[in-house]
CSV table of C-alpha atoms (C1' of nucleotides) in Angstrom, one decimal:
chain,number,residue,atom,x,y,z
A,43,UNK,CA,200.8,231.1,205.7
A,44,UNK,CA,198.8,229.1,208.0
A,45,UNK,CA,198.8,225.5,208.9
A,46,UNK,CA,199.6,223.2,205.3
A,47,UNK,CA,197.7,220.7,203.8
A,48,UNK,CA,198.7,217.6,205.0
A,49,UNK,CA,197.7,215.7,202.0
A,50,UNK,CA,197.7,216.1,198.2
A,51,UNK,CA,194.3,217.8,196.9
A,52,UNK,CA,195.6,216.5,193.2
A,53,UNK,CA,196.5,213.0,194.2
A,54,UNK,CA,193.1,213.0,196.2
A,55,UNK,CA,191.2,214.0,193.1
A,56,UNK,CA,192.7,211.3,191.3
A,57,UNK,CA,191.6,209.1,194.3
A,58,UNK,CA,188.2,210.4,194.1
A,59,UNK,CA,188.1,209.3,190.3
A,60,UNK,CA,188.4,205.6,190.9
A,61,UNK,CA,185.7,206.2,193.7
A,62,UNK,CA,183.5,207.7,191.8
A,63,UNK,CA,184.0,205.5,189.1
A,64,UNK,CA,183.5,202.2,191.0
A,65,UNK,CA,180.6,203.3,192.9
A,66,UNK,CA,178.7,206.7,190.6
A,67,UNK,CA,178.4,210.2,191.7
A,68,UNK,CA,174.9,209.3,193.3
A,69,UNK,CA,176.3,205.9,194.8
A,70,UNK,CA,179.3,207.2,196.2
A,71,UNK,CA,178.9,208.3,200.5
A,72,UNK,CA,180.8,210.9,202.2
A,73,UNK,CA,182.7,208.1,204.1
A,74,UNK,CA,183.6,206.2,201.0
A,75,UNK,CA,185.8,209.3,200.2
A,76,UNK,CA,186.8,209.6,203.1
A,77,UNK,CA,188.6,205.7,203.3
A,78,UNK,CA,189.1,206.2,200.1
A,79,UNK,CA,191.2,209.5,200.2
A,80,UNK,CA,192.6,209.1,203.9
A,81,UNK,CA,191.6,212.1,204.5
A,82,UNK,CA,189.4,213.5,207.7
A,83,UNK,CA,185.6,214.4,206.8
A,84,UNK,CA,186.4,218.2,207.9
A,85,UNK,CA,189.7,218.0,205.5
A,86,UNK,CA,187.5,217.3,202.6
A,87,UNK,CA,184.7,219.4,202.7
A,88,UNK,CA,187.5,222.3,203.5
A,89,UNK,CA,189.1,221.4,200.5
A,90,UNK,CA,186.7,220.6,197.9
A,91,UNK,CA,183.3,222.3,199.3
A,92,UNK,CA,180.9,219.8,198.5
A,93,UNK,CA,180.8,216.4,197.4
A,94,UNK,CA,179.5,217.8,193.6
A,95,UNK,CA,181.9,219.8,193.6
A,96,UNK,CA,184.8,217.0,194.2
A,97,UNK,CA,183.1,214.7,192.0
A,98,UNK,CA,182.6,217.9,188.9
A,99,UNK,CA,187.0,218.3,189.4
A,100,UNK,CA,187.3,214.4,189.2
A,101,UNK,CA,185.4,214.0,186.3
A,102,UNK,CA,187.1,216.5,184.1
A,103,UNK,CA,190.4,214.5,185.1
A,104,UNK,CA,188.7,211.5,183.7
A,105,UNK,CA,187.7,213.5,181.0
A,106,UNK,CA,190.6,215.1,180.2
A,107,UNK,CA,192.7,211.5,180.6
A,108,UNK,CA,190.3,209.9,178.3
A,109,UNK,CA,190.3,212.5,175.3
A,110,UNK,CA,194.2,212.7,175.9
A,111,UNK,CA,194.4,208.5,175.2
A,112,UNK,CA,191.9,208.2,172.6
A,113,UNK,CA,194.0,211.7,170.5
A,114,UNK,CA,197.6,210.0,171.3
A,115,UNK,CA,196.3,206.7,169.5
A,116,UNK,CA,194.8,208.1,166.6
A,117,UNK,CA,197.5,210.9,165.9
A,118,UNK,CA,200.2,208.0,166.4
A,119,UNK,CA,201.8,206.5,163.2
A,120,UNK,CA,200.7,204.0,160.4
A,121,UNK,CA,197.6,203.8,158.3
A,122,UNK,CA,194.8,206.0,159.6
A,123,UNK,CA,192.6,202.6,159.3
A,124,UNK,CA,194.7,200.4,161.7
A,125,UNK,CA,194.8,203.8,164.2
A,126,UNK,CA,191.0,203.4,164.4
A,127,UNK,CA,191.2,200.0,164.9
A,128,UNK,CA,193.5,200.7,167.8
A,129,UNK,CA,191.9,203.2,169.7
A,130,UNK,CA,188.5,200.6,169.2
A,131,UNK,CA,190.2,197.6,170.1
A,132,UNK,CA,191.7,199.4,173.3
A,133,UNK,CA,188.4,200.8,174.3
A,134,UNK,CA,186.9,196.9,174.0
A,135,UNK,CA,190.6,195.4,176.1
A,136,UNK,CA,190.7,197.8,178.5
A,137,UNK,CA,186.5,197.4,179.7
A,138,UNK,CA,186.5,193.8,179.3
A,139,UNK,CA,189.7,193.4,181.4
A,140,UNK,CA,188.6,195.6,183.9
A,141,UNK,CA,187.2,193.6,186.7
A,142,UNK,CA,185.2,195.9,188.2
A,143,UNK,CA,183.3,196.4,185.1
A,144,UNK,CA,183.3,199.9,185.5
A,145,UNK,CA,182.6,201.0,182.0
A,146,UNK,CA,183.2,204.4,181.5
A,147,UNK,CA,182.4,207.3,183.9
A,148,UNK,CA,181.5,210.0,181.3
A,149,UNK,CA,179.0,207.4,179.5
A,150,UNK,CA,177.9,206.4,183.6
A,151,UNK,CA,177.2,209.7,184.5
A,152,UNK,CA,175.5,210.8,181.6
A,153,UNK,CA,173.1,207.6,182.1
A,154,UNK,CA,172.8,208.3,185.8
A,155,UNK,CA,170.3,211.4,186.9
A,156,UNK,CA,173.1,213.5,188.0
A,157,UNK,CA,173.6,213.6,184.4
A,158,UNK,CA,170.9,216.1,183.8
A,159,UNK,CA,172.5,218.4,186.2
A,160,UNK,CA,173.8,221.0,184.1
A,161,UNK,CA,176.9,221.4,185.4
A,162,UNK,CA,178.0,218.0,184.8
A,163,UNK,CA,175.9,217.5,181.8
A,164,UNK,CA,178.5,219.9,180.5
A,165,UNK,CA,181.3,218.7,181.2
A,166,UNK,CA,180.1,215.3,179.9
A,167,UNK,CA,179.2,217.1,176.4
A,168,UNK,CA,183.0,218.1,176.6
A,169,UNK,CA,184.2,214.9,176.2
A,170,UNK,CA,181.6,213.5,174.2
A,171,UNK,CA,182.7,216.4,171.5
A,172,UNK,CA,186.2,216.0,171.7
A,173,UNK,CA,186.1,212.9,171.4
A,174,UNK,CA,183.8,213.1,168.4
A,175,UNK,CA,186.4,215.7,167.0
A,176,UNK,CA,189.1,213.4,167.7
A,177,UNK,CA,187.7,210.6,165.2
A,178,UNK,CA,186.6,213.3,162.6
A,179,UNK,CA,189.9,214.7,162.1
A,180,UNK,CA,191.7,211.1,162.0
A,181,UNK,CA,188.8,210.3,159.2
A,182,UNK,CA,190.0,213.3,157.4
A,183,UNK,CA,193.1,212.6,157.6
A,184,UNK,CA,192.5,209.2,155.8
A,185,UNK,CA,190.6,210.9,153.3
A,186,UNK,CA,193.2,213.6,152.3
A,187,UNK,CA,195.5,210.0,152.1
A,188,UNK,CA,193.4,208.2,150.0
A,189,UNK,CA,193.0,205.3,152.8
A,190,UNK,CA,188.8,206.3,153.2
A,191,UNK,CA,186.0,206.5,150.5
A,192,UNK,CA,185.9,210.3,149.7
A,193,UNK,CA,182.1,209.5,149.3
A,194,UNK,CA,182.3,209.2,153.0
A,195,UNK,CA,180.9,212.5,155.2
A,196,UNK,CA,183.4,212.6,158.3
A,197,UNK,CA,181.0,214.4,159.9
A,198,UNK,CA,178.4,211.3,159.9
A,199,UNK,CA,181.7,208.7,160.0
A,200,UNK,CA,182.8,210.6,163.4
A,201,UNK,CA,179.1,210.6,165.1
A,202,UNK,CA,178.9,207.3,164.1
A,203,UNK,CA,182.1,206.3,166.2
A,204,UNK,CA,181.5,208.3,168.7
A,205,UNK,CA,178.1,206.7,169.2
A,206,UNK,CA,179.4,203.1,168.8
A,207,UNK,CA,182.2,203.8,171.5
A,208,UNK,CA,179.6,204.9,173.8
A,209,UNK,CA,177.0,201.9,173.0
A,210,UNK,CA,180.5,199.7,173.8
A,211,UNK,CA,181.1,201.1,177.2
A,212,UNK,CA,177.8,200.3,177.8
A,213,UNK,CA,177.6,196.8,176.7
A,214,UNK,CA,181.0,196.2,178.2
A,215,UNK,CA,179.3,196.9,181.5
A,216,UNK,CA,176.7,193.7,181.2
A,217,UNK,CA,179.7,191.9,181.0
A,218,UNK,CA,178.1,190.0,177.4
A,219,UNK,CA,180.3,187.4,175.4
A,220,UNK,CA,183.6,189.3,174.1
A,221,UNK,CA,182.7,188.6,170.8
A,222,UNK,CA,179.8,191.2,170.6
A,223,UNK,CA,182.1,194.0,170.9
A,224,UNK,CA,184.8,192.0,168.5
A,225,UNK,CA,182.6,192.0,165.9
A,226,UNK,CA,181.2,195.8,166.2
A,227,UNK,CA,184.5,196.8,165.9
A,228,UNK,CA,185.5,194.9,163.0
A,229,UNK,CA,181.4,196.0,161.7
A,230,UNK,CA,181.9,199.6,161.9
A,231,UNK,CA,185.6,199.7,160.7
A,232,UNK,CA,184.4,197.8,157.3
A,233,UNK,CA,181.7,200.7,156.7
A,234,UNK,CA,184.6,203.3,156.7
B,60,UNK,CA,139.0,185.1,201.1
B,61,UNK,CA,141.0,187.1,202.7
B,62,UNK,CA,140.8,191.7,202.4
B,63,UNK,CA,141.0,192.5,198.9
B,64,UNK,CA,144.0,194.5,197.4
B,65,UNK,CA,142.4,198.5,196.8
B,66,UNK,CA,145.1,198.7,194.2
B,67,UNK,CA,146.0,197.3,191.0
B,68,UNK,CA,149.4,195.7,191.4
B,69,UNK,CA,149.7,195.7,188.1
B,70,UNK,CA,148.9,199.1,187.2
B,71,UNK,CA,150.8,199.8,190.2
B,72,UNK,CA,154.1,198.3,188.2
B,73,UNK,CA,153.3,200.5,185.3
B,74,UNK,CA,153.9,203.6,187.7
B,75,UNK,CA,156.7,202.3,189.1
B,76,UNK,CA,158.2,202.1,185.3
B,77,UNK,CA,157.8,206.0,185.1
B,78,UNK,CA,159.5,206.7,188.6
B,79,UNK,CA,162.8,204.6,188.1
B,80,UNK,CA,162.7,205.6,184.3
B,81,UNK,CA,162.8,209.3,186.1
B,82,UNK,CA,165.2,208.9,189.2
B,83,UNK,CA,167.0,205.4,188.2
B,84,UNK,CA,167.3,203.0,190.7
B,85,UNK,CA,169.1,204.2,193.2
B,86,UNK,CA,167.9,207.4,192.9
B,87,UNK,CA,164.5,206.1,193.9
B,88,UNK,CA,162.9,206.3,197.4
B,89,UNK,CA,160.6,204.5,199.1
B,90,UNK,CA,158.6,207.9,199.6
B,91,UNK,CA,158.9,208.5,195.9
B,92,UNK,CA,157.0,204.9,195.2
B,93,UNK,CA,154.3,205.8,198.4
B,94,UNK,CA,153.7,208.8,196.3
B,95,UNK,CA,153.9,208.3,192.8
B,96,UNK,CA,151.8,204.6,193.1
B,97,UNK,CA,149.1,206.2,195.7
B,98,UNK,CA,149.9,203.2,198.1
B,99,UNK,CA,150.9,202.8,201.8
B,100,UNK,CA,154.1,202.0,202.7
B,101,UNK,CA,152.5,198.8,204.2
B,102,UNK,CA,150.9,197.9,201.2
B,103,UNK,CA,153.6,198.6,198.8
B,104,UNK,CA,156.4,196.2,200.5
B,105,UNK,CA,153.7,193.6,201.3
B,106,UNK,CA,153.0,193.2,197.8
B,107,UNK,CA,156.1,193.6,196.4
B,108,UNK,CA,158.9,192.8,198.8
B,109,UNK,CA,161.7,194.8,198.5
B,110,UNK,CA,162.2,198.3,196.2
B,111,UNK,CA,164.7,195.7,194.3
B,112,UNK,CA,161.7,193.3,193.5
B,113,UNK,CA,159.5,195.5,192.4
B,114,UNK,CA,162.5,197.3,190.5
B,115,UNK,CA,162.8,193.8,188.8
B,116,UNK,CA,159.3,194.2,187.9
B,117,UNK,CA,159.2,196.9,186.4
B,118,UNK,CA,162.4,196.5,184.3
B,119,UNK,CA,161.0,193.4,182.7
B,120,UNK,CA,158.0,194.6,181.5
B,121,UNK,CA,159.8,197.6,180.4
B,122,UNK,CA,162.0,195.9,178.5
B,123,UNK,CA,159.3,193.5,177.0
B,124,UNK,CA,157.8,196.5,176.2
B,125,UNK,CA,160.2,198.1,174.0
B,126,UNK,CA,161.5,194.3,172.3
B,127,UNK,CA,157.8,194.6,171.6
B,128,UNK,CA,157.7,198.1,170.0
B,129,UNK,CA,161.4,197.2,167.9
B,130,UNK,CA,159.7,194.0,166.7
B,131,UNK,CA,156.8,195.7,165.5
B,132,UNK,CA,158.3,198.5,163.4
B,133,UNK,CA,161.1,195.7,161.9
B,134,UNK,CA,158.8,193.5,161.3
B,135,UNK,CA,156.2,196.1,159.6
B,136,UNK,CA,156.0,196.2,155.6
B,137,UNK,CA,157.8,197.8,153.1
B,138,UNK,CA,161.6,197.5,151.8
B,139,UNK,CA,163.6,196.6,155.1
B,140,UNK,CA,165.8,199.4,154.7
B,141,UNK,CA,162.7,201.7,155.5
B,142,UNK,CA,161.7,199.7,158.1
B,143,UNK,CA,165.4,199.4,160.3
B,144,UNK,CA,165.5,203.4,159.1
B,145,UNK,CA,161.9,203.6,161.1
B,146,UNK,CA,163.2,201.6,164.1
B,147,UNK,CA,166.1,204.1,164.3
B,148,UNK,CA,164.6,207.4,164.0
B,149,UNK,CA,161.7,206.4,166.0
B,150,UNK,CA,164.5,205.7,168.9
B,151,UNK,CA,165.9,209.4,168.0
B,152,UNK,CA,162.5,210.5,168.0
B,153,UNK,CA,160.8,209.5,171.4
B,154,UNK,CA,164.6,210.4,172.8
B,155,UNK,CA,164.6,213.5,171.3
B,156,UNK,CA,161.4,214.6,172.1
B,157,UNK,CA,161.1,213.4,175.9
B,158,UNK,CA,160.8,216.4,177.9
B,159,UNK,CA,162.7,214.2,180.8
B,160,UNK,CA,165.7,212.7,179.0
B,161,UNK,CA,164.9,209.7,180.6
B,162,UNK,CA,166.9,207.9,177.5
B,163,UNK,CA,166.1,203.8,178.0
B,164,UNK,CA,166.0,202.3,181.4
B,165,UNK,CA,167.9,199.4,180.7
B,166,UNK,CA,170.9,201.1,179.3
B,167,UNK,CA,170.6,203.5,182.3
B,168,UNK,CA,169.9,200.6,184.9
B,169,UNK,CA,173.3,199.0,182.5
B,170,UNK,CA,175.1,202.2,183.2
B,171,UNK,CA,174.8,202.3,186.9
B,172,UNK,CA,176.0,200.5,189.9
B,173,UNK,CA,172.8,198.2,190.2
B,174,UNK,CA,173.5,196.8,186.4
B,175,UNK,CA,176.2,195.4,188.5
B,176,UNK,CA,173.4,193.0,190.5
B,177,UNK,CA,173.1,189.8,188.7
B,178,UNK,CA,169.4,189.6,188.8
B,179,UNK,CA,169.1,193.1,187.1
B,180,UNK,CA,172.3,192.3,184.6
B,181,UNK,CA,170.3,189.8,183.4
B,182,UNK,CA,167.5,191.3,182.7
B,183,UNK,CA,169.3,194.3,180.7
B,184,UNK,CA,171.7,191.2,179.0
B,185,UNK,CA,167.8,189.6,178.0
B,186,UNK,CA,166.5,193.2,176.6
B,187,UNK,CA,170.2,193.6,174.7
B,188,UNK,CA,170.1,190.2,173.4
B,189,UNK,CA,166.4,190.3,171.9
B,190,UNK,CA,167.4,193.9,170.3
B,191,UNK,CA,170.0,192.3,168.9
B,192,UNK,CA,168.2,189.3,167.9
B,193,UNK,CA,165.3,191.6,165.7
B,194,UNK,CA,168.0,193.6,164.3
B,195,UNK,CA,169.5,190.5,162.7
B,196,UNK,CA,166.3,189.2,161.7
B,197,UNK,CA,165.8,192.0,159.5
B,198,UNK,CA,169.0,192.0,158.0
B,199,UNK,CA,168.8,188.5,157.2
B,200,UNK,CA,165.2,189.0,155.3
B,201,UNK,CA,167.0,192.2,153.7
B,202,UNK,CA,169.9,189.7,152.2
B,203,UNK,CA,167.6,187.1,151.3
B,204,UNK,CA,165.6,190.1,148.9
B,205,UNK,CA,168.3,191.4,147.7
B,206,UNK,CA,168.0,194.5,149.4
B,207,UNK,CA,171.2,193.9,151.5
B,208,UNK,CA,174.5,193.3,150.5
B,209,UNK,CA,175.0,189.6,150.9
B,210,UNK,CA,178.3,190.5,151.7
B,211,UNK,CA,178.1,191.9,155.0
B,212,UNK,CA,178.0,189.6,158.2
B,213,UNK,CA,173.8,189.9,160.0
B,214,UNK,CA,175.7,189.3,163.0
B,215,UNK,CA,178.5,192.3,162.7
B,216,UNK,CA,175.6,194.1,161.2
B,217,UNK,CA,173.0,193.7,164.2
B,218,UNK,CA,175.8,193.6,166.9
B,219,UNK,CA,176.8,197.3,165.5
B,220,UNK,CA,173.1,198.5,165.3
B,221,UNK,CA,173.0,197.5,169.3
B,222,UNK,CA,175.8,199.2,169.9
B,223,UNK,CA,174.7,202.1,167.9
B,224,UNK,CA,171.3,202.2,169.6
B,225,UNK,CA,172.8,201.7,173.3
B,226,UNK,CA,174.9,205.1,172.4
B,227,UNK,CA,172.2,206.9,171.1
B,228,UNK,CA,170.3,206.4,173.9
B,229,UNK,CA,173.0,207.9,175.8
B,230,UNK,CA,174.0,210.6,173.9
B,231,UNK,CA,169.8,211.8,173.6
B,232,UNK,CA,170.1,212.3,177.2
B,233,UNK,CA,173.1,215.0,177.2
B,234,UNK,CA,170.4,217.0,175.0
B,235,UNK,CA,173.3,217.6,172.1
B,236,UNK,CA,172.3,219.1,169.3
B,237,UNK,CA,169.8,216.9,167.3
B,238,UNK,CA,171.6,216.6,164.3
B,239,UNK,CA,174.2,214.7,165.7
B,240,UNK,CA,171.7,211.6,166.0
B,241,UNK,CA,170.5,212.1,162.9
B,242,UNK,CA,173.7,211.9,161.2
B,243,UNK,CA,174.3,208.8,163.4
B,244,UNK,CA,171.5,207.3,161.5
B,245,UNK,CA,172.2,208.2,158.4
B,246,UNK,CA,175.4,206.7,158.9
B,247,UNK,CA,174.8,203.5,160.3
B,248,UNK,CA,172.1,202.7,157.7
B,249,UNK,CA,174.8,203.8,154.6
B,250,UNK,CA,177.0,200.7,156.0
B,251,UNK,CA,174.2,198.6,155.1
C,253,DC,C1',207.4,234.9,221.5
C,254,DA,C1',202.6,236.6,220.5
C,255,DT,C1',199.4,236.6,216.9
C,256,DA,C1',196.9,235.9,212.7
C,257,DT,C1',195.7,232.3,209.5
C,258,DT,C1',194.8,228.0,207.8
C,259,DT,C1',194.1,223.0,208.5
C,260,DT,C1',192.6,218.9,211.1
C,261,DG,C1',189.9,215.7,213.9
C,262,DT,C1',185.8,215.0,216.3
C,263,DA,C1',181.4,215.8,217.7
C,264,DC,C1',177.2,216.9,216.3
C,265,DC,C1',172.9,217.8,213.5
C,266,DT,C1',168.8,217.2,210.5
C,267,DG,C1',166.6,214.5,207.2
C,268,DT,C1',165.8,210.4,205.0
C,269,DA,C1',166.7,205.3,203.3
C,270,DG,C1',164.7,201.1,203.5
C,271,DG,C1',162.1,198.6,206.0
C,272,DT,C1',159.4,196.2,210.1
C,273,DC,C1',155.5,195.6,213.2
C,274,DA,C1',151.0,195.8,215.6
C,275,DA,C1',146.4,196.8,215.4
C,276,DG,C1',142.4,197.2,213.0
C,277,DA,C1',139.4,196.6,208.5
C,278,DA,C1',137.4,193.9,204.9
C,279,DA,C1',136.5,189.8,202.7
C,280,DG,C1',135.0,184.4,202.6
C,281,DG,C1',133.9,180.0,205.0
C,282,DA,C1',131.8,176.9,208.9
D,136,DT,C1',127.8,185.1,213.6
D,137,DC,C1',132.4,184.1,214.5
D,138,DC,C1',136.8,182.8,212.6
D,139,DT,C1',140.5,182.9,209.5
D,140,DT,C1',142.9,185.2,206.2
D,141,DT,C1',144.6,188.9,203.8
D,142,DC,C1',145.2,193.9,203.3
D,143,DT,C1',145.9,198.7,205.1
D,144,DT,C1',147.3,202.4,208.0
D,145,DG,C1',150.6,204.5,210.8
D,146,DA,C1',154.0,204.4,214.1
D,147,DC,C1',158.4,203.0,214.8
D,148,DC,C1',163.3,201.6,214.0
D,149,DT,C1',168.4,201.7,212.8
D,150,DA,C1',171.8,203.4,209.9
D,151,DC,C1',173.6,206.6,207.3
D,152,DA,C1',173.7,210.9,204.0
D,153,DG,C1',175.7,215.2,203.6
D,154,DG,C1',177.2,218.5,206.0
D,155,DT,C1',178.4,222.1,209.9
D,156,DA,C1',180.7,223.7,214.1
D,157,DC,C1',184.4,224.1,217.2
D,158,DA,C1',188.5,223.5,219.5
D,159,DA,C1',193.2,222.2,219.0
D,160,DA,C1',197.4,222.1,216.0
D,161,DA,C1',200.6,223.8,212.8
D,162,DT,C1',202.6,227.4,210.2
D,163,DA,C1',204.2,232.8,208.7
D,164,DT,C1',204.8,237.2,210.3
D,165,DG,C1',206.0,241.1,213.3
DNA sequence: CATATTTTGTACCTGTAGGTCAAGAAAGGA
DNA sequence: TCCTTTCTTGACCTACAGGTACAAAATATG
C-alpha cells in the first residue's frame, strides 16, 4: 500500500553505475545522480539512504556483470589457450574503445580512498577473487587437457592474470599507445 | 629584496607528497594542505597557484622519486634475475608493509577522475614509460649474459612487468592476503 | 469516502571547497 | 630613512556537498 514508486530502483542502480563509473564514488555529487537518474533528490535518498549506500548496490552490479563476462568467455568452447586470449583481448577492446576512458570501476575504486572503506573494500575483494578463481579453474582445465605446462602452479598462473588484468585497466586509463597492452597480452599468454 | 618566504617551498612539496599520497587528489582540501604543510592559506596559493599546481608538483617529484628508486635496485650488481626479483618484492614489500595502503600515487592519480587531466596524464604516462624503460633495460643486459632467454621479446617482457607492477600496486591496497603478491612474483619472474 | 501509508517535490540547512583580497610585516635599495 | 617589493595573516566570498524536513499527492484498506 501507499503511494508507488514512480521510477525503477533497478534501472536507477544501473544508471548510478555509469555515474559512478564516469565520475568515482568521491567524484560523483548528489545532483549528478539526480540528472543522471531523473529522479527528485528526496526520491533518492528515500530509496537508497545514502549516497554510499547507492554507490555499495551499484558497484556489486558492476561486479557481478564483470565476473559474469570474464566466466562466460573462459567456460565458452575451444582451446583453453585461445579462451584466455579472449577474455584478455576483450578486456584491452573494450577500455581502449571506451571513450570515456573509464577503466574499470572495481580497479577505480580500490585506487581511490573510498577504497579503504571496508565496506567497499570488500566488495572490491569479491571481485578481485572471483575473478582470480575464474582464470584458475580455466588454467586447470587446460592442464587436465594437456593444452598447459603441468610444471605450471595455477595458483601463481591465476594471480598472475589477475594482476596483469588489473595493471591493464590501469594503463588503459592513461590512454598509452595500443600496442602496450597488445604485447602484455601476447607476453603473459606465452609464459602459460 | 622583497619579505622572505618563512617556509621551505620545497620541503613544503615533500609534505604535500604525503597528503595526496593519503587522500588522492580530489580527496584533498585546502584545509588539509594549511594543516599538514604549517602554512597560511595566503601563503600556500601565493606560492603555488592552484591545489592542481602544486598537485603537479608533487606528482613529479614523486614519480622521479620512485624511477629513481627502480633504477637503482635494476641497476644494482649481481645476476639480473636477482636484481628485477629485488625490484619486485621491494614493490610488495613497502606495499605490504605501509600502514596506510597508500599503494603508488601515480597509478592512484591513473585510477581516478584527475588522471583524466592532460597535464596530470602526462605525468603518470612519463613515470609508466620510464618504469617500463628500466625494466627493459635489464632484460636486455639479462639476454646479452645469457641469463635470459634470448627468445623472449624485452619489450613484451618489460611491457608485462608494468603491467604486473601497476596491478600489484592495486591489489596491496585491498590488503589481500600477502601471499597472493608473492605468488605474483614468483610467477612473473618464472616467465623470464 | 475517510484514513493510514508511502512517495514526491521543494525548501532549507550546515559545513566546506577552493579561492581572493586588503592590510600589515619584513626585507633590500636610493 | 623612506620606498618598493614580496610575503603573511585573516577575513571574506560564492558555490555546492550531502542531506533533512515538510507538505502535498497517490495508493490500499475499511
Amino acid at each position: 500500500m501507499g503511494r508507488p514508486k514512480q521510477f525503477d530502483p533497478d534501472a536507477a542502480v544501473e544508471k548510478a553505475v555509469e555515474i559512478f563509473w564516469c565520475k568515482g564514488y568521491g567524484g560523483t555529487t548528489p545532483q549528478d545522480l539526480v540528472d543522471g537518474l531523473g529522479v527528485g533528490k528526496g526520491s533518492l535518498y528515500n530509496t537508497f539512504t545514502s549516497k554510499q549506500a547507492l554507490f555499495e548496490k551499484a558497484l556489486r552490479r558492476y561486479g557481478d556483470r564483470r565476473v559474469a563476462g570474464l566466466v562466460e568467455v573462459l567456460e565458452g568452447s575451444g582451446p583453453v589457450r585461445e579462451r584466455l586470449r579472449a577474455a584478455l583481448e576483450r578486456l584491452v577492446d573494450t577500455g581502449l574503445s571506451d571513450p570515456y576512458r573509464r577503466g574499470c570501476l572495481a580497479v577505480n575504486t580500490a585506487a581511490e580512498p573510498a577504497g579503504a572503506d571496508p565496506a567497499l573494500g570488500e566488495i572490491v575483494r569479491s571481485v578481485f577473487d572471483r575473478m582470480e578463481a575464474a582464470f584458475q579453474a580455466a588454467i586447470e582445465e587446460g592442464r587436465r587437457h594437456g593444452e598447459i605446462d603441468a610444471d605450471r602452479d595455477p595458483r601463481e598462473a591465476a594471480s598472475l592474470l589477475l594482476s596483469t588484468a588489473i595493471g591493464m585497466s590501469v594503463v588503459a586509463k592513461t590512454a598509452d599507445r595500443p600496442d602496450r597492452l597488445r604485447r602484455v597480452v601476447d607476453a603473459v599468454l606465452a609464459t602459460l
